[in-house]
Short mmCIF file of C-alpha atoms in Angstrom, two decimals:
data_model
loop_
_atom_site.label_atom_id
_atom_site.label_comp_id
_atom_site.label_asym_id
_atom_site.label_seq_id
_atom_site.Cartn_x
_atom_site.Cartn_y
_atom_site.Cartn_z
CA MET A 1 -133.78 158.76 -83.51
CA PHE A 2 -134.20 155.87 -81.08
CA ALA A 3 -130.96 156.84 -79.23
CA ALA A 4 -132.17 160.53 -78.96
CA LEU A 5 -135.44 159.41 -77.61
CA ARG A 6 -133.80 157.09 -75.13
CA ASN A 7 -131.43 159.83 -73.92
CA ALA A 8 -134.41 162.20 -73.47
CA VAL A 9 -136.34 159.71 -71.39
CA THR A 10 -133.26 158.98 -69.32
CA THR A 11 -132.76 162.65 -68.67
CA VAL A 12 -136.25 163.26 -67.68
CA PHE A 13 -136.16 160.21 -65.37
CA ALA A 14 -133.00 161.49 -63.70
CA VAL A 15 -134.52 164.92 -63.24
CA LEU A 16 -137.65 163.42 -61.62
CA MET A 17 -135.57 161.15 -59.32
CA VAL A 18 -133.43 164.06 -58.18
CA TRP A 19 -136.53 166.08 -57.34
CA LEU A 20 -138.12 163.17 -55.60
CA GLU A 21 -134.93 162.43 -53.58
CA GLY A 22 -134.83 166.12 -52.72
CA ILE A 23 -138.39 166.18 -51.47
CA GLY A 24 -137.83 162.96 -49.53
CA ALA A 25 -134.65 164.31 -47.99
CA ALA A 26 -136.47 167.60 -46.99
CA LEU A 27 -139.15 165.60 -45.22
CA GLY A 28 -136.55 163.51 -43.48
CA LEU A 29 -134.94 166.71 -42.22
CA LEU A 30 -138.23 167.96 -41.01
CA VAL A 31 -138.86 164.79 -39.14
CA LEU A 32 -135.38 164.97 -37.71
CA GLY A 33 -135.97 168.52 -36.53
CA ALA A 34 -139.33 167.63 -34.94
CA ARG A 35 -137.64 164.77 -33.06
CA LEU A 36 -134.88 167.00 -31.79
CA ALA A 37 -137.40 169.73 -30.77
CA VAL A 38 -139.23 167.34 -28.45
CA SER A 39 -136.19 165.77 -26.99
CA GLY A 40 -134.80 168.92 -25.39
CA GLY A 41 -131.52 170.73 -25.97
CA PHE A 42 -132.58 171.39 -29.54
CA ARG A 43 -129.74 173.58 -30.68
CA GLN A 44 -127.01 171.31 -29.25
CA ASN A 45 -128.54 168.18 -30.57
CA LEU A 46 -129.09 169.84 -33.97
CA ALA A 47 -125.41 170.70 -34.17
CA VAL A 48 -124.45 167.09 -33.40
CA ALA A 49 -126.95 165.77 -35.99
CA PHE A 50 -125.48 167.99 -38.66
CA LYS A 51 -122.05 166.62 -38.00
CA GLN A 52 -123.33 163.14 -39.05
CA VAL A 53 -122.66 162.14 -42.53
CA PRO A 54 -126.23 160.75 -43.12
CA THR A 55 -127.68 164.20 -42.20
CA GLN A 56 -125.12 165.98 -44.43
CA ARG A 57 -126.21 163.67 -47.32
CA MET A 58 -129.88 164.60 -46.79
CA VAL A 59 -128.95 168.29 -46.85
CA MET A 60 -126.95 167.72 -50.06
CA GLN A 61 -129.84 165.98 -51.62
CA VAL A 62 -132.06 168.88 -51.05
CA LEU A 63 -129.56 171.35 -52.41
CA ARG A 64 -128.72 169.31 -55.49
CA ALA A 65 -132.46 169.22 -56.31
CA PHE A 66 -133.51 172.80 -55.61
CA ALA A 67 -130.41 174.98 -55.04
CA PRO A 68 -127.43 173.20 -56.54
CA ASN A 69 -125.23 176.32 -56.42
CA LEU A 70 -126.15 178.30 -53.40
CA SER A 71 -124.58 181.78 -52.69
CA LEU A 72 -124.64 183.05 -49.16
CA LYS A 73 -123.42 186.38 -47.69
CA ARG A 74 -122.66 184.52 -44.45
CA GLN A 75 -118.96 183.54 -43.73
CA LEU A 76 -118.81 179.86 -42.91
CA VAL A 77 -115.03 179.98 -42.73
CA LYS A 78 -113.47 182.36 -40.16
CA ALA A 79 -109.86 180.99 -40.41
CA TYR A 80 -109.17 182.47 -43.81
CA ASP A 81 -110.34 185.97 -45.17
CA ASN A 82 -113.36 185.87 -47.36
CA SER A 83 -116.57 187.77 -48.18
CA GLY A 84 -119.15 184.97 -48.04
CA THR A 85 -119.78 181.39 -49.11
CA VAL A 86 -120.96 179.58 -52.26
CA ILE A 87 -121.93 175.89 -51.80
CA VAL A 88 -121.51 173.78 -54.93
CA THR A 89 -123.22 170.38 -54.98
CA ARG A 90 -123.20 168.95 -58.48
CA SER A 91 -120.32 166.71 -59.73
CA ASN A 92 -119.49 168.72 -62.94
CA ASP A 93 -119.52 172.04 -61.00
CA CYS A 94 -117.32 170.71 -58.18
CA LEU A 95 -114.76 169.44 -60.56
CA ASP A 96 -114.93 172.73 -62.58
CA VAL A 97 -114.17 174.73 -59.43
CA LEU A 98 -111.23 172.49 -58.50
CA ARG A 99 -109.66 172.71 -61.93
CA ARG A 100 -110.02 176.56 -62.38
CA ASP A 101 -107.00 177.61 -60.39
CA GLU A 102 -107.01 181.10 -62.04
CA ASP A 103 -110.53 181.76 -60.61
CA PHE A 104 -110.54 179.73 -57.38
CA GLU A 105 -107.34 179.67 -55.32
CA VAL A 106 -106.16 177.52 -52.50
CA VAL A 107 -106.26 179.60 -49.21
CA TYR A 108 -103.78 177.84 -46.88
CA GLU A 109 -100.79 180.16 -47.50
CA SER A 110 -101.29 182.43 -44.58
CA ARG A 111 -101.39 179.58 -42.07
CA MET A 112 -98.77 177.61 -43.88
CA ARG A 113 -96.32 180.54 -43.45
CA GLN A 114 -97.05 180.57 -39.78
CA LEU A 115 -96.29 176.91 -39.48
CA THR A 116 -92.91 177.25 -41.31
CA ASP A 117 -92.20 180.58 -39.65
CA GLY A 118 -92.00 182.45 -42.96
CA ASP A 119 -92.23 180.36 -46.20
CA ASN A 120 -95.04 178.73 -48.06
CA PHE A 121 -95.44 175.05 -48.94
CA PHE A 122 -96.59 173.96 -52.42
CA LEU A 123 -100.00 172.92 -51.02
CA GLY A 124 -100.70 176.58 -50.43
CA MET A 125 -99.24 177.86 -53.78
CA GLN A 126 -101.02 178.92 -56.87
CA PRO A 127 -99.58 177.83 -60.23
CA GLY A 128 -96.20 179.45 -60.90
CA TRP A 129 -92.42 178.89 -60.68
CA ASP A 130 -92.42 178.27 -56.86
CA TYR A 131 -95.03 175.57 -57.18
CA THR A 132 -93.33 173.93 -60.15
CA ARG A 133 -89.90 174.14 -58.54
CA ASP A 134 -90.96 172.55 -55.32
CA THR A 135 -93.31 169.80 -56.61
CA SER A 136 -90.81 168.80 -59.37
CA ALA A 137 -87.97 168.60 -56.87
CA MET A 138 -90.06 166.47 -54.38
CA ARG A 139 -91.26 164.14 -57.20
CA LEU A 140 -87.60 163.48 -57.88
CA ALA A 141 -87.15 162.51 -54.20
CA ALA A 142 -90.38 160.63 -53.81
CA ARG A 143 -90.27 158.41 -56.84
CA ARG A 144 -93.48 156.64 -58.03
CA PRO A 145 -91.94 153.15 -58.00
CA ASP A 146 -91.06 153.58 -54.32
CA VAL A 147 -94.61 152.90 -53.52
CA ALA A 148 -94.48 149.34 -54.75
CA GLU A 149 -90.86 148.69 -53.95
CA ILE A 150 -90.38 150.25 -50.52
CA VAL A 151 -93.61 151.61 -48.94
CA LEU A 152 -96.13 148.91 -49.62
CA PRO A 153 -94.09 145.82 -48.63
CA ARG A 154 -93.21 147.37 -45.29
CA ALA A 155 -96.82 148.57 -44.69
CA ARG A 156 -98.18 145.02 -45.31
CA ALA A 157 -95.66 143.42 -43.08
CA LEU A 158 -96.16 145.75 -40.15
CA ALA A 159 -100.01 145.62 -40.46
CA ASP A 160 -99.90 141.77 -40.48
CA GLU A 161 -97.64 141.85 -37.41
CA ILE A 162 -99.84 144.23 -35.53
CA VAL A 163 -103.13 142.52 -36.27
CA ALA A 164 -101.65 139.06 -35.56
CA SER A 165 -100.57 140.15 -32.08
CA GLY A 166 -103.88 141.80 -31.27
CA ASN A 167 -105.35 138.67 -29.49
CA GLY A 168 -108.83 139.30 -31.00
CA ARG A 169 -109.02 142.95 -30.13
CA LEU A 170 -107.66 146.13 -31.55
CA ASP A 171 -107.93 149.83 -31.05
CA LEU A 172 -107.67 150.65 -34.74
CA PRO A 173 -106.16 154.15 -34.78
CA ALA A 174 -103.91 153.93 -31.65
CA GLN A 175 -102.56 150.52 -32.44
CA LEU A 176 -102.60 150.25 -36.26
CA SER A 177 -103.78 153.08 -38.49
CA LEU A 178 -101.57 155.68 -36.86
CA GLN A 179 -98.63 153.37 -36.30
CA VAL A 180 -98.27 152.22 -39.93
CA PRO A 181 -98.03 155.68 -41.49
CA TRP A 182 -95.74 156.85 -38.65
CA ASP A 183 -93.49 153.89 -39.45
CA MET A 184 -93.45 155.05 -43.07
CA THR A 185 -92.38 158.59 -42.10
CA ALA A 186 -89.57 157.18 -39.98
CA ARG A 187 -88.26 154.60 -42.51
CA TYR A 188 -89.24 156.16 -45.92
CA PHE A 189 -89.31 159.73 -45.20
CA GLY A 190 -86.38 159.50 -42.89
CA VAL A 191 -87.91 161.89 -40.29
CA GLY A 192 -90.18 160.00 -37.91
CA GLY A 193 -89.87 162.46 -35.01
CA PRO A 194 -88.45 161.94 -31.58
CA ASP A 195 -91.06 159.16 -31.06
CA ALA A 196 -94.29 158.00 -32.65
CA ALA A 197 -96.70 159.54 -30.12
CA THR A 198 -95.12 163.03 -30.58
CA MET A 199 -95.09 162.93 -34.36
CA GLN A 200 -98.67 161.70 -34.44
CA GLU A 201 -99.74 164.51 -32.08
CA TRP A 202 -97.82 167.21 -34.03
CA THR A 203 -99.15 166.21 -37.48
CA THR A 204 -102.73 165.66 -36.33
CA THR A 205 -102.82 169.14 -34.69
CA LEU A 206 -101.22 170.82 -37.56
CA PHE A 207 -103.58 169.10 -40.17
CA TRP A 208 -106.58 170.16 -38.08
CA TYR A 209 -105.31 173.70 -37.92
CA LEU A 210 -104.65 174.00 -41.59
CA PHE A 211 -107.77 172.39 -43.10
CA GLU A 212 -110.41 171.78 -40.54
CA ASP A 213 -110.34 174.76 -38.16
CA LEU A 214 -113.15 176.66 -39.86
CA PRO A 215 -114.22 178.73 -36.78
CA ALA A 216 -110.57 179.91 -36.12
CA ASP A 217 -110.28 178.53 -32.59
CA PRO A 218 -107.72 180.56 -30.69
CA ALA A 219 -106.95 177.68 -28.43
CA LEU A 220 -106.10 175.49 -31.33
CA HIS A 221 -103.93 178.24 -32.81
CA ALA A 222 -101.79 178.27 -29.70
CA ARG A 223 -101.49 174.40 -29.81
CA ALA A 224 -100.66 174.54 -33.47
CA MET A 225 -97.94 177.19 -33.05
CA GLN A 226 -96.34 175.05 -30.30
CA ALA A 227 -96.60 171.79 -32.45
CA ALA A 228 -95.11 173.70 -35.52
CA SER A 229 -92.19 175.10 -33.45
CA GLY A 230 -91.44 171.55 -32.16
CA LEU A 231 -91.63 170.01 -35.62
CA ARG A 232 -89.35 172.77 -37.17
CA VAL A 233 -86.78 172.30 -34.38
CA TYR A 234 -86.79 168.51 -34.87
CA LEU A 235 -86.53 168.71 -38.70
CA ASP A 236 -83.66 171.23 -38.65
CA ALA A 237 -81.79 169.00 -36.28
CA ALA A 238 -82.51 165.89 -38.36
CA ILE A 239 -81.17 167.58 -41.56
CA ALA A 240 -78.04 168.82 -39.80
CA ALA A 241 -77.44 165.40 -38.22
CA ARG A 242 -77.83 163.58 -41.48
CA LYS A 243 -75.41 165.93 -43.24
CA ALA A 244 -72.89 165.46 -40.45
CA ASN A 245 -73.32 161.65 -40.40
CA PRO A 246 -74.34 160.51 -43.92
CA SER A 247 -76.16 157.23 -44.46
CA ASP A 248 -77.10 155.17 -47.55
CA ASN A 249 -80.77 154.87 -46.70
CA ALA A 250 -83.20 154.98 -49.60
CA ASP A 251 -85.28 157.70 -47.86
CA LEU A 252 -86.55 161.07 -48.83
CA LEU A 253 -84.26 163.02 -46.62
CA ASN A 254 -81.17 161.45 -48.24
CA ARG A 255 -82.52 162.03 -51.74
CA CYS A 256 -83.38 165.67 -50.96
CA LEU A 257 -79.72 166.12 -49.71
CA ALA A 258 -78.40 164.53 -52.94
CA LEU A 259 -80.58 166.97 -54.98
CA GLN A 260 -79.16 169.77 -52.87
CA SER A 261 -75.64 168.57 -53.74
CA ALA A 262 -76.56 168.63 -57.37
CA GLY A 263 -77.71 172.25 -57.13
CA THR A 264 -81.42 171.55 -57.59
CA PRO A 265 -83.56 174.67 -57.06
CA GLY A 266 -85.58 174.71 -53.83
CA MET A 267 -83.43 172.14 -52.13
CA SER A 268 -81.68 174.40 -49.49
CA ASP A 269 -81.81 173.13 -45.92
CA LEU A 270 -84.85 175.44 -45.33
CA GLY A 271 -86.56 174.24 -48.54
CA ILE A 272 -86.06 170.60 -47.55
CA ARG A 273 -87.34 171.24 -44.07
CA ASN A 274 -90.50 173.03 -45.26
CA ASN A 275 -91.28 170.43 -47.89
CA LEU A 276 -90.93 167.55 -45.44
CA LEU A 277 -92.97 169.52 -42.92
CA GLY A 278 -95.86 169.76 -45.34
CA LEU A 279 -95.64 166.18 -46.42
CA LEU A 280 -95.65 165.01 -42.73
CA ILE A 281 -98.82 166.98 -42.03
CA GLY A 282 -100.62 165.29 -44.92
CA ALA A 283 -99.43 161.70 -44.36
CA ILE A 284 -100.20 160.38 -40.90
CA PRO A 285 -103.69 161.98 -40.17
CA THR A 286 -105.09 161.36 -43.67
CA ILE A 287 -104.28 157.74 -43.75
CA SER A 288 -105.42 156.96 -40.30
CA LYS A 289 -108.72 158.82 -40.63
CA ALA A 290 -109.54 157.27 -44.01
CA CYS A 291 -108.83 153.79 -42.55
CA CYS A 292 -111.21 154.33 -39.59
CA TYR A 293 -114.01 155.81 -41.63
CA ALA A 294 -113.89 153.10 -44.34
CA LEU A 295 -113.90 150.33 -41.76
CA ASP A 296 -116.82 152.07 -39.83
CA GLU A 297 -118.83 152.10 -42.90
CA LEU A 298 -118.16 148.46 -43.81
CA LEU A 299 -119.15 147.41 -40.34
CA ASN A 300 -122.39 149.20 -40.96
CA ARG A 301 -123.02 147.10 -44.14
CA PRO A 302 -122.88 143.32 -43.55
CA ASP A 303 -123.16 142.45 -47.28
CA ALA A 304 -120.26 144.79 -48.11
CA LEU A 305 -118.26 143.56 -45.16
CA ARG A 306 -118.61 140.06 -46.43
CA ILE A 307 -117.41 140.98 -49.84
CA ALA A 308 -114.43 142.80 -48.35
CA HIS A 309 -113.62 139.84 -46.13
CA GLN A 310 -113.70 137.37 -48.91
CA ALA A 311 -111.50 139.65 -51.05
CA ALA A 312 -109.02 139.99 -48.18
CA VAL A 313 -108.92 136.23 -47.57
CA SER A 314 -108.54 135.30 -51.29
CA GLY A 315 -105.91 137.99 -51.98
CA ASP A 316 -108.06 139.92 -54.40
CA ASP A 317 -106.46 143.23 -53.59
CA ALA A 318 -108.32 145.05 -56.48
CA LEU A 319 -111.68 144.15 -55.19
CA LEU A 320 -110.65 144.81 -51.61
CA SER A 321 -109.56 148.38 -52.64
CA ARG A 322 -112.81 148.95 -54.52
CA CYS A 323 -114.76 148.05 -51.29
CA ILE A 324 -112.69 150.59 -49.29
CA TRP A 325 -113.12 153.36 -51.89
CA GLU A 326 -116.86 152.76 -52.08
CA ALA A 327 -117.15 152.81 -48.29
CA LEU A 328 -115.26 156.21 -48.33
CA ARG A 329 -117.74 157.52 -50.80
CA PHE A 330 -120.50 156.98 -48.21
CA ASN A 331 -118.37 158.06 -45.21
CA PRO A 332 -115.61 160.33 -46.56
CA HIS A 333 -112.86 161.69 -44.35
CA ASN A 334 -113.00 164.92 -46.27
CA PRO A 335 -116.54 165.86 -47.48
CA ILE A 336 -115.75 169.39 -48.69
CA ILE A 337 -112.83 171.13 -50.38
CA TYR A 338 -112.82 174.88 -50.20
CA ARG A 339 -111.40 177.52 -52.46
CA ARG A 340 -111.49 181.31 -52.60
CA ALA A 341 -112.59 183.38 -55.59
CA THR A 342 -109.69 185.49 -56.94
CA ARG A 343 -112.08 187.55 -59.03
CA ASP A 344 -115.72 187.70 -59.99
CA ALA A 345 -116.55 184.43 -61.72
CA VAL A 346 -119.49 182.37 -62.89
CA ILE A 347 -120.15 178.62 -62.12
CA ALA A 348 -122.43 176.56 -64.52
CA GLN A 349 -122.68 179.39 -66.90
CA SER A 350 -125.72 179.37 -69.27
CA THR A 351 -127.59 176.68 -67.25
CA LEU A 352 -130.56 177.09 -64.85
CA ARG A 353 -128.18 176.52 -61.97
CA GLU A 354 -125.72 179.31 -62.96
CA VAL A 355 -124.38 181.32 -59.94
CA ARG A 356 -122.17 184.40 -59.89
CA VAL A 357 -119.39 184.25 -57.41
CA ARG A 358 -118.02 187.54 -56.06
CA LYS A 359 -114.29 188.13 -55.56
CA ASP A 360 -113.10 186.74 -52.21
CA GLN A 361 -116.18 184.55 -51.66
CA MET A 362 -115.26 181.12 -50.34
CA VAL A 363 -116.48 178.29 -52.57
CA PHE A 364 -117.29 174.95 -51.00
CA ALA A 365 -116.87 172.20 -53.58
CA ALA A 366 -119.01 169.56 -51.77
CA THR A 367 -117.30 166.35 -52.89
CA LEU A 368 -119.52 164.30 -50.65
CA SER A 369 -122.51 165.56 -52.66
CA ALA A 370 -120.69 165.24 -55.94
CA MET A 371 -120.11 161.55 -55.36
CA PHE A 372 -123.86 161.07 -55.03
CA ASP A 373 -124.89 163.32 -57.98
CA ARG A 374 -127.28 161.11 -59.94
CA TYR A 375 -126.37 163.04 -63.15
CA ALA A 376 -122.75 161.76 -62.96
CA VAL A 377 -122.88 158.68 -60.73
CA PRO A 378 -125.20 155.68 -61.76
CA LYS A 379 -127.40 154.42 -58.92
CA PRO A 380 -125.55 156.65 -56.41
CA ASN A 381 -127.46 155.24 -53.37
CA GLU A 382 -126.25 151.67 -53.95
CA PHE A 383 -123.04 150.27 -52.48
CA ARG A 384 -121.27 149.01 -55.66
CA THR A 385 -117.74 147.74 -56.27
CA ASP A 386 -117.78 148.20 -60.00
CA ARG A 387 -117.36 151.95 -60.18
CA PRO A 388 -114.52 153.57 -62.03
CA PHE A 389 -111.96 155.09 -59.70
CA GLU A 390 -112.58 158.62 -61.03
CA THR A 391 -116.00 158.43 -59.33
CA TYR A 392 -114.21 158.93 -56.01
CA ILE A 393 -113.17 162.50 -55.28
CA ILE A 394 -111.18 161.35 -52.25
CA TRP A 395 -107.79 162.98 -52.68
CA GLY A 396 -108.84 166.15 -54.17
CA TYR A 397 -108.74 166.99 -57.88
CA GLY A 398 -106.69 169.01 -60.36
CA LEU A 399 -103.46 170.80 -59.63
CA HIS A 400 -103.75 170.29 -55.89
CA THR A 401 -104.63 166.59 -55.86
CA CYS A 402 -102.94 165.13 -52.69
CA PHE A 403 -99.26 164.80 -53.36
CA GLY A 404 -99.27 161.43 -51.54
CA ALA A 405 -102.36 160.01 -53.34
CA ALA A 406 -100.40 157.01 -54.79
CA ILE A 407 -99.19 156.19 -51.27
CA ASN A 408 -102.62 156.55 -49.75
CA GLU A 409 -104.13 154.30 -52.40
CA ALA A 410 -101.62 151.53 -51.62
CA VAL A 411 -101.21 151.82 -47.82
CA ILE A 412 -104.81 152.16 -46.75
CA PRO A 413 -105.92 148.74 -48.15
CA ALA A 414 -102.62 147.25 -46.86
CA ILE A 415 -103.49 148.42 -43.34
CA LEU A 416 -107.07 147.18 -43.48
CA LYS A 417 -106.45 143.82 -45.34
CA PRO A 418 -105.30 141.82 -42.25
CA VAL A 419 -108.20 143.27 -40.25
CA LEU A 420 -110.82 142.47 -42.85
CA ALA A 421 -109.40 138.97 -43.30
CA ARG A 422 -110.24 138.11 -39.65
CA LYS A 423 -113.24 135.95 -38.99
CA ASN A 424 -116.26 137.49 -37.30
CA LEU A 425 -114.93 141.05 -37.39
CA ARG A 426 -117.11 143.22 -35.27
CA ARG A 427 -117.33 146.35 -33.15
CA ALA A 428 -116.49 146.10 -29.49
CA ASP A 429 -119.55 146.41 -27.30
CA GLY A 430 -120.96 149.84 -26.36
CA PRO A 431 -119.28 153.18 -27.00
CA ALA A 432 -115.90 151.56 -27.38
CA GLY A 433 -117.06 150.11 -30.69
CA GLN A 434 -117.76 153.57 -32.13
CA ILE A 435 -115.23 156.05 -33.47
CA ASP A 436 -114.17 158.36 -30.71
CA THR A 437 -112.52 161.54 -31.87
CA GLY A 438 -112.08 163.13 -28.43
CA PRO A 439 -111.82 166.88 -28.71
CA THR A 440 -110.45 166.66 -32.27
CA PRO A 441 -111.89 165.86 -35.74
CA HIS A 442 -109.74 162.79 -35.94
CA PRO A 443 -110.27 159.30 -34.61
CA GLN A 444 -108.54 158.67 -31.39
CA HIS A 445 -109.99 155.34 -30.51
CA PHE A 446 -112.14 152.78 -32.30
CA HIS A 447 -112.11 149.28 -30.78
CA ILE A 448 -112.87 146.33 -32.92
CA GLU A 449 -112.93 142.55 -32.17
CA PHE A 450 -112.47 139.37 -34.17
CA ASP A 451 -112.05 135.65 -33.70
CA ARG A 452 -108.47 134.51 -33.17
#
């Protein structure tokens, strides 16, 4: 009886808090709108404000409280065919969408085929033989022990070397967070491109085109087609060269060729090229962006930065990682995952927030919102380092969880550890100390300083 009463009180308290937070966020948005209205250039400033994560969190607070599953006729995504949009904000509902592959499909196939000039990549596949064949083969090549035995030691050594040579100042993406994952593609993947700058530009452009080009920008399409062509030509030549001049390197290319020799399905030259192309697109931009966003958030939080610094200095890698994941909860590199309804479906059935989804509607699983859902995350507005890792929907969820999630979870803390270990870590003065994405959605420059 006492437990039931306690649960009832807890539930009522949670509901009231969600409503109060929703009302507070709505008032905050009204104040923001009023400030922008009197400052001139309202529409332009409003668009800029809504790209900021704090504003997005306020919007999500309002939706979680009063319209947790919102169905719109408007198409917010132009890049992929759809008939409207459903925005899902509660944790349970977001996870439900991402695990129901039969109802909500990944949409990237059409663009993935353009990048490969014909074939799909498993990131754009629904469950089936092709998906099982390609993911199984690539997991034989990219073995889980490789992370600890090959990838992580090299990432740590290179990050230490770069930061030590920084003379108290570092442009994080250009000098560190792009360089370490590129080095991984060169050494561990075996296909680092003609040079670092070219591979970084190719993969950033293609990641942007596949996942972030919601308005279907024709100029970006042209850039992506050029980058994809260059990457295909490079990979085809790299595969041919390795077959002509074998090596004993423990890299993915060699392992794929060994699987090919053993008759493994999906490991033709074309299959190897397309799988490597997909992995390259996901590796460099994801790691770099997550590093920049995590450090940006820690620099905004002196207490959290102090904890991360002490963890880095003392070698407490587990605590350091928890600081980084919590920072990414507040400032995620990927706040929404979208899927498309394959048929009419229902989300949150038999609840007050039930919503019917029409076939071909795009469903936005707002993972940023889910990680602040008071019904699933205790004290969501506090920065805490004791949360279970499943709190963080950082690398996706379900069948299409990021293929390189284990690499990301190791390499990102390894990149940031020597930075966070430096004394008096701070932003550079002025705009240089803020993340500069240039014309892209990805950090191009972010200058930090520290005592030597």
